[in-house]
Amino acid sequence: MPGYVAPIRDIDFVLHDVLGPLPDDPAWPDRDFTRAVLDQAARVAQEVLAPLNAVGDRQGCRLESGTVRTPDGFRAAFDSLRADGWMSLDAPSDLGGQGLPYLLHTAVNECFVSANMAFNMYQGLTHGACSTVLAHGTAAQIQTWVPRLVSCQWTATMNLTEPQCGTDLGLVRTRAEPQADGSYRITGQKIFISAGDHDLAENIVHLVLARAPGGGEGTRGLSLFIVPKLLLNPDGTLGTRNGVTVDRIERKMGIHASATCALTYDGATGWLLGDLHKGMKAMFTMMNEARLGVALQGYAVAEAAYQAARSYARDRLQGRAATGPQNPAGPADPLIVHPDIRRSLMMQKSFVEGARALTFWVASLIDRAHHGDAGAEGLASLLTPVVKGFLTDMGFQSTVEAQQVFGGHGYIEDQGLSQYVRDARIALIYEGANGVQALDLVGRKLMADGGRHVLGLFQMVQAECQMPGDDPQMLAFTQPLATALGQLRAASDFFLRHGMTSPDAALAGSHDFLHLMGHVCLGLMWTRMARAALSGLATGRGDPDFLHAKLATGRFYMARQLPACALHLARIETGAGPVMALAAEAF
Amino acid sequence: MPGYVAPIRDIDFVLHDVLGPLPDDPAWPDRDFTRAVLDQAARVAQEVLAPLNAVGDRQGCRLESGTVRTPDGFRAAFDSLRADGWMSLDAPSDLGGQGLPYLLHTAVNECFVSANMAFNMYQGLTHGACSTVLAHGTAAQIQTWVPRLVSCQWTATMNLTEPQCGTDLGLVRTRAEPQADGSYRITGQKIFISAGDHDLAENIVHLVLARAPGGGEGTRGLSLFIVPKLLLNPDGTLGTRNGVTVDRIERKMGIHASATCALTYDGATGWLLGDLHKGMKAMFTMMNEARLGVALQGYAVAEAAYQAARSYARDRLQGRAATGPQNPAGPADPLIVHPDIRRSLMMQKSFVEGARALTFWVASLIDRAHHGDAGAEGLASLLTPVVKGFLTDMGFQSTVEAQQVFGGHGYIEDQGLSQYVRDARIALIYEGANGVQALDLVGRKLMADGGRHVLGLFQMVQAECQMPGDDPQMLAFTQPLATALGQLRAASDFFLRHGMTSPDAALAGSHDFLHLMGHVCLGLMWTRMARAALSGLATGRGDPDFLHAKLATGRFYMARQLPACALHLARIETGAGPVMALAAEAF
């Protein structure tokens, strides 16, 4: 089976032909530059990371004398990526980063995650932790911690979950006791800590949510603390071990090479990050970025699985086409002649390409937000639960479809498809399970800032459906998109009419609303991609085969996938009745 | 976490209140008898099989000196089930069986599979092999092989797949050379052989599809052979090893305790079973029964996962209900108060209960067929690909939903949900991948016997929608069912109009048609169950809480799940265009 090949042409198309440069950013790198970066990233993904993917799954991590050992080859690969600057692409240049757009970081990250999702967990959360320290730390904290996190000389973790609580952080019990020197002593147990320990970096900087005195009950009493694995000497060099130990590595369904640790803090020394009792706010900086990263995992693994399924469908000879032999000289036709295999591949392809455009679009909104565009920030915030929930749900389905193409061989571990499915499964769960994303969307984001952002999105989609002077071929996109938009509006209206008197009426439809909105967003992306493809064909820019394939793939999505919106609306409009009819005891 | 509890009350309801006794079978056991059998089966499932499920997953099977060793405890459990007669419930009593209906065997089997899917693979295929030898063997063969297969003193396997072919058996290369004594020498490699070797029985009887001289190319040249692991001495005692060896056990995503073997036949001695060059026909006896068994696996694992999710949702305290605290004395409310958790549990519950009724109905049709009812046989044959494909697809989704209820804990192997998902995954693949089921349905079964069976089904559903004197509460069932039936008819009409000129137009919609028909069948079952529940309530038979819950669960299915039919029809009516638009090279 041929290995993963980074889809550089498609990434390039989305970056430059669909999204285009940031309008007010003269620093946006030109096409030749981004292409050069992406070509190098592709090489790293294909030659360094992909070969370690199956190794990591088989070996997993080991806990030896209190320290986690990562699989063979991980240390060398991590050193090499760090040395070549891949871990600091979009960090500010005055802190040792390369000052490139977050969008470009996202494009590179897709290739790395497709090649090896588990490996990327070690640098992925470090990226978000950096942003958190930058946003909420003092100047001294930024100077102490950020440069070595930017470079991944040290890595970082995010400590929220405890045995008794995950989603409901108001139940956190870990305590922080203030000391005379301004530090805190942190005591408690944290579980599910990704990269909680490992042998890839000299130090690990834990960001820990804990309860300092005087903060009251619930989430309002929580503060965020910096708790390093190794304390620093006054001169900044590494000192003694802090009071944090690894209890165990969890035995998980997938991402075996990512060490998911249970950590015990026993009077560990920590320093407050951001304001006292405002820990949730600081943590959300990290979580929002992490959620977009998980959305990316959802489709990046599906991309790798799709590539494998496509190759297998072309190579495996089995049966004959119903319309007559396509490979008469061979003993049978390749699987790809069969319509049901095509259906599956088209579902995968149209999802992955649409998801890529959507993720890149949200990343570009975050770049705009960094440039002070409040509208972009609000829209990114609205879209974050949608991309996290929708792209991971659909990404998992797409990966399962890819496995199915392999028949029995897909169930055998050595083929790699099982690993893709097992790895992809976590993305629906962590950084807020998808049900929590749906709750965030319907219970909070829809009405944020008086509903301005969702109304702005509706107008944007409507404008896309009514472009003056459109090529008639665009009707295959704009008509279904307009229908889907109407369904999304009807669902919002239903929530507006019933949500005030019965919150359950909205919440019972939250999952379906998230999917409905996800489909509309992907429909919007396909409409934009179709317009870019037609424009390329009309002006002779780009490979016509590629652009025609883009149009055909988009038409599949609009014709076959977008009609799911009607189903989601129908479910939403049944309200809470069917969902809540049974008493808890009657299940 | 509480363990699996066999849902005896629901099984009893389906057996007696929904299906009722076979009308022309005075031997059908009465309710007290079946209840006694089911209570004992529940005890075996809960106390003997369920405790071995996680053990089997962790240990898997080992190949030691050419023999497969099953996990700790499997041998003792197998001996105990055999001794107590559980493996021969529905076999003819003159061959050592207990002569009970296949329906009752199916009900017992559900409990065993829910408790331990992998364990059941060792006896499951033996059951089908017995039927095959009974149907196609000579009197001497039946006498030699069947009694010891009925009792599972020996077990059996089904050898179709080879490295170069699974679905397309026309590519089989294993050769059978006739010998002077009437036997054959079998040479070739077979893969994916479930229970291909193990230490649970004295002998293993392989049924092997191979190519004997003079049969020509393709599937027409195939014959079926009996090839035992140990040859028999003239007096019937076990003799020397036959020429079949285990190359390896596959490392799989799930059902680790089921030994999936690659076998090499090197001049092994075999005997023709059934007619020369009619091996496919004989093999289909085994495959059809195996397909219903796999359909059962689809929902039986989902039932076990649902039970776990239900317990977790009741016990785990996290967050507060949007409508106000439901557990004000505790630190938080149980998960089950949240509408999105309810949605998930209702989806699982309404699927599993509907699937149970559908599977039992098909099993009862097979009983009727055994009593000579040709219409029942035709209908069972039509429904076989539907239940195999639909119940395993939906069963996997349902199991994934159950895992999701656990949040991060669902991803940890020790919780057991990962195993359910990994185990459930195979059911979509083996005994004909679900795409092949859809092809079988649309390409063969729909038009079998001039379309008589599908038209009969339509009429049956229509009659169910128009019952005279129906309780008005039935409208919540009959109206959606009538709508769904209309959509199923429209899809059939689309195939009739376009299938002749363009076979791809039907095949591109085959997956959606299978699901559309699956939903109609589940809608039919829910309508029947609702009518039985209302009748019980009206006449004071049965527990009213149970019957009210049954109605509410059914209303959820009709209101929230059945509308998927419209989506499937919309996809089907796009025809082959969107699916087949891309050239193979353009993927």
Short mmCIF file of N, CA and C in Angstrom, two decimals, chain A residues 105-152:
data_model
loop_
_atom_site.label_atom_id
_atom_site.label_comp_id
_atom_site.label_asym_id
_atom_site.label_seq_id
_atom_site.Cartn_x
_atom_site.Cartn_y
_atom_site.Cartn_z
N HIS A 105 0.38 27.78 9.59
CA HIS A 105 0.62 26.76 10.61
C HIS A 105 -0.42 25.65 10.51
N THR A 106 -1.69 26.05 10.31
CA THR A 106 -2.78 25.07 10.21
C THR A 106 -2.59 24.14 9.02
N ALA A 107 -2.19 24.72 7.89
CA ALA A 107 -1.98 23.90 6.69
C ALA A 107 -0.86 22.89 6.90
N VAL A 108 0.21 23.34 7.53
CA VAL A 108 1.33 22.43 7.81
C VAL A 108 0.89 21.35 8.80
N ASN A 109 0.14 21.79 9.79
CA ASN A 109 -0.33 20.89 10.83
C ASN A 109 -1.19 19.77 10.25
N GLU A 110 -2.02 20.11 9.26
CA GLU A 110 -2.84 19.06 8.65
C GLU A 110 -1.95 17.92 8.16
N CYS A 111 -0.86 18.26 7.49
CA CYS A 111 0.01 17.21 6.94
C CYS A 111 0.63 16.38 8.06
N PHE A 112 1.03 17.05 9.13
CA PHE A 112 1.66 16.33 10.23
C PHE A 112 0.65 15.41 10.94
N VAL A 113 -0.57 15.88 11.11
CA VAL A 113 -1.58 15.07 11.80
C VAL A 113 -2.01 13.89 10.93
N SER A 114 -2.17 14.12 9.62
CA SER A 114 -2.51 13.00 8.74
C SER A 114 -1.44 11.92 8.82
N ALA A 115 -0.19 12.35 8.92
CA ALA A 115 0.92 11.39 8.92
C ALA A 115 1.02 10.67 10.26
N ASN A 116 0.71 11.36 11.35
CA ASN A 116 0.94 10.76 12.65
C ASN A 116 0.23 11.58 13.73
N MET A 117 -1.03 11.26 13.95
CA MET A 117 -1.84 12.04 14.88
C MET A 117 -1.26 12.00 16.29
N ALA A 118 -0.85 10.83 16.75
CA ALA A 118 -0.39 10.70 18.14
C ALA A 118 0.88 11.51 18.38
N PHE A 119 1.81 11.48 17.44
CA PHE A 119 3.05 12.23 17.59
C PHE A 119 2.76 13.71 17.81
N ASN A 120 1.79 14.20 17.05
CA ASN A 120 1.50 15.63 17.07
C ASN A 120 0.90 16.13 18.37
N MET A 121 0.44 15.20 19.21
CA MET A 121 -0.13 15.61 20.49
C MET A 121 0.92 16.26 21.38
N TYR A 122 2.19 15.89 21.18
CA TYR A 122 3.23 16.43 22.08
C TYR A 122 3.49 17.89 21.80
N GLN A 123 3.43 18.28 20.55
CA GLN A 123 3.64 19.70 20.25
C GLN A 123 2.33 20.48 20.20
N GLY A 124 1.23 19.77 19.93
CA GLY A 124 -0.04 20.46 19.68
C GLY A 124 -0.50 21.30 20.87
N LEU A 125 -0.51 20.69 22.06
CA LEU A 125 -1.02 21.43 23.21
C LEU A 125 -0.02 22.49 23.67
N THR A 126 1.24 22.28 23.36
CA THR A 126 2.26 23.27 23.70
C THR A 126 1.96 24.59 22.99
N HIS A 127 1.52 24.46 21.75
CA HIS A 127 1.15 25.63 20.96
C HIS A 127 0.07 26.44 21.67
N GLY A 128 -0.98 25.76 22.12
CA GLY A 128 -2.07 26.45 22.81
C GLY A 128 -1.63 27.03 24.16
N ALA A 129 -0.76 26.29 24.85
CA ALA A 129 -0.28 26.77 26.15
C ALA A 129 0.52 28.06 25.99
N CYS A 130 1.32 28.10 24.96
CA CYS A 130 2.07 29.32 24.63
C CYS A 130 1.13 30.53 24.51
N SER A 131 0.06 30.33 23.72
CA SER A 131 -0.90 31.43 23.53
C SER A 131 -1.48 31.85 24.87
N THR A 132 -1.75 30.88 25.75
CA THR A 132 -2.35 31.19 27.04
C THR A 132 -1.40 32.00 27.91
N VAL A 133 -0.14 31.58 27.96
CA VAL A 133 0.83 32.33 28.77
C VAL A 133 1.02 33.73 28.17
N LEU A 134 1.08 33.79 26.84
CA LEU A 134 1.21 35.09 26.19
C LEU A 134 0.05 36.02 26.52
N ALA A 135 -1.16 35.44 26.53
CA ALA A 135 -2.35 36.28 26.72
C ALA A 135 -2.56 36.67 28.18
N HIS A 136 -2.16 35.81 29.10
CA HIS A 136 -2.53 36.03 30.50
C HIS A 136 -1.34 36.17 31.45
N GLY A 137 -0.12 35.87 30.98
CA GLY A 137 1.04 35.90 31.87
C GLY A 137 1.58 37.30 32.10
N THR A 138 2.37 37.42 33.17
CA THR A 138 3.10 38.67 33.40
C THR A 138 4.28 38.71 32.44
N ALA A 139 4.91 39.89 32.33
CA ALA A 139 6.07 40.01 31.44
C ALA A 139 7.14 39.01 31.86
N ALA A 140 7.32 38.86 33.16
CA ALA A 140 8.34 37.94 33.64
C ALA A 140 7.99 36.50 33.29
N GLN A 141 6.71 36.17 33.45
CA GLN A 141 6.30 34.79 33.10
C GLN A 141 6.50 34.53 31.61
N ILE A 142 6.14 35.51 30.81
CA ILE A 142 6.31 35.34 29.36
C ILE A 142 7.78 35.11 29.03
N GLN A 143 8.63 35.90 29.66
CA GLN A 143 10.05 35.76 29.37
C GLN A 143 10.60 34.41 29.86
N THR A 144 10.09 33.96 31.01
CA THR A 144 10.59 32.70 31.58
C THR A 144 10.16 31.49 30.77
N TRP A 145 8.89 31.47 30.42
CA TRP A 145 8.33 30.23 29.88
C TRP A 145 8.18 30.21 28.37
N VAL A 146 7.79 31.33 27.78
CA VAL A 146 7.35 31.28 26.36
C VAL A 146 8.45 30.89 25.38
N PRO A 147 9.63 31.47 25.45
CA PRO A 147 10.60 31.14 24.40
C PRO A 147 10.91 29.65 24.32
N ARG A 148 11.00 29.00 25.48
CA ARG A 148 11.32 27.57 25.44
C ARG A 148 10.10 26.71 25.11
N LEU A 149 8.89 27.26 25.25
CA LEU A 149 7.69 26.56 24.76
C LEU A 149 7.54 26.77 23.26
N VAL A 150 7.85 27.98 22.80
CA VAL A 150 7.78 28.26 21.36
C VAL A 150 8.63 27.26 20.60
N SER A 151 9.81 27.03 21.09
CA SER A 151 10.74 26.15 20.37
C SER A 151 10.46 24.67 20.65
N CYS A 152 9.57 24.40 21.64
CA CYS A 152 9.34 23.03 22.10
C CYS A 152 10.59 22.44 22.76
#
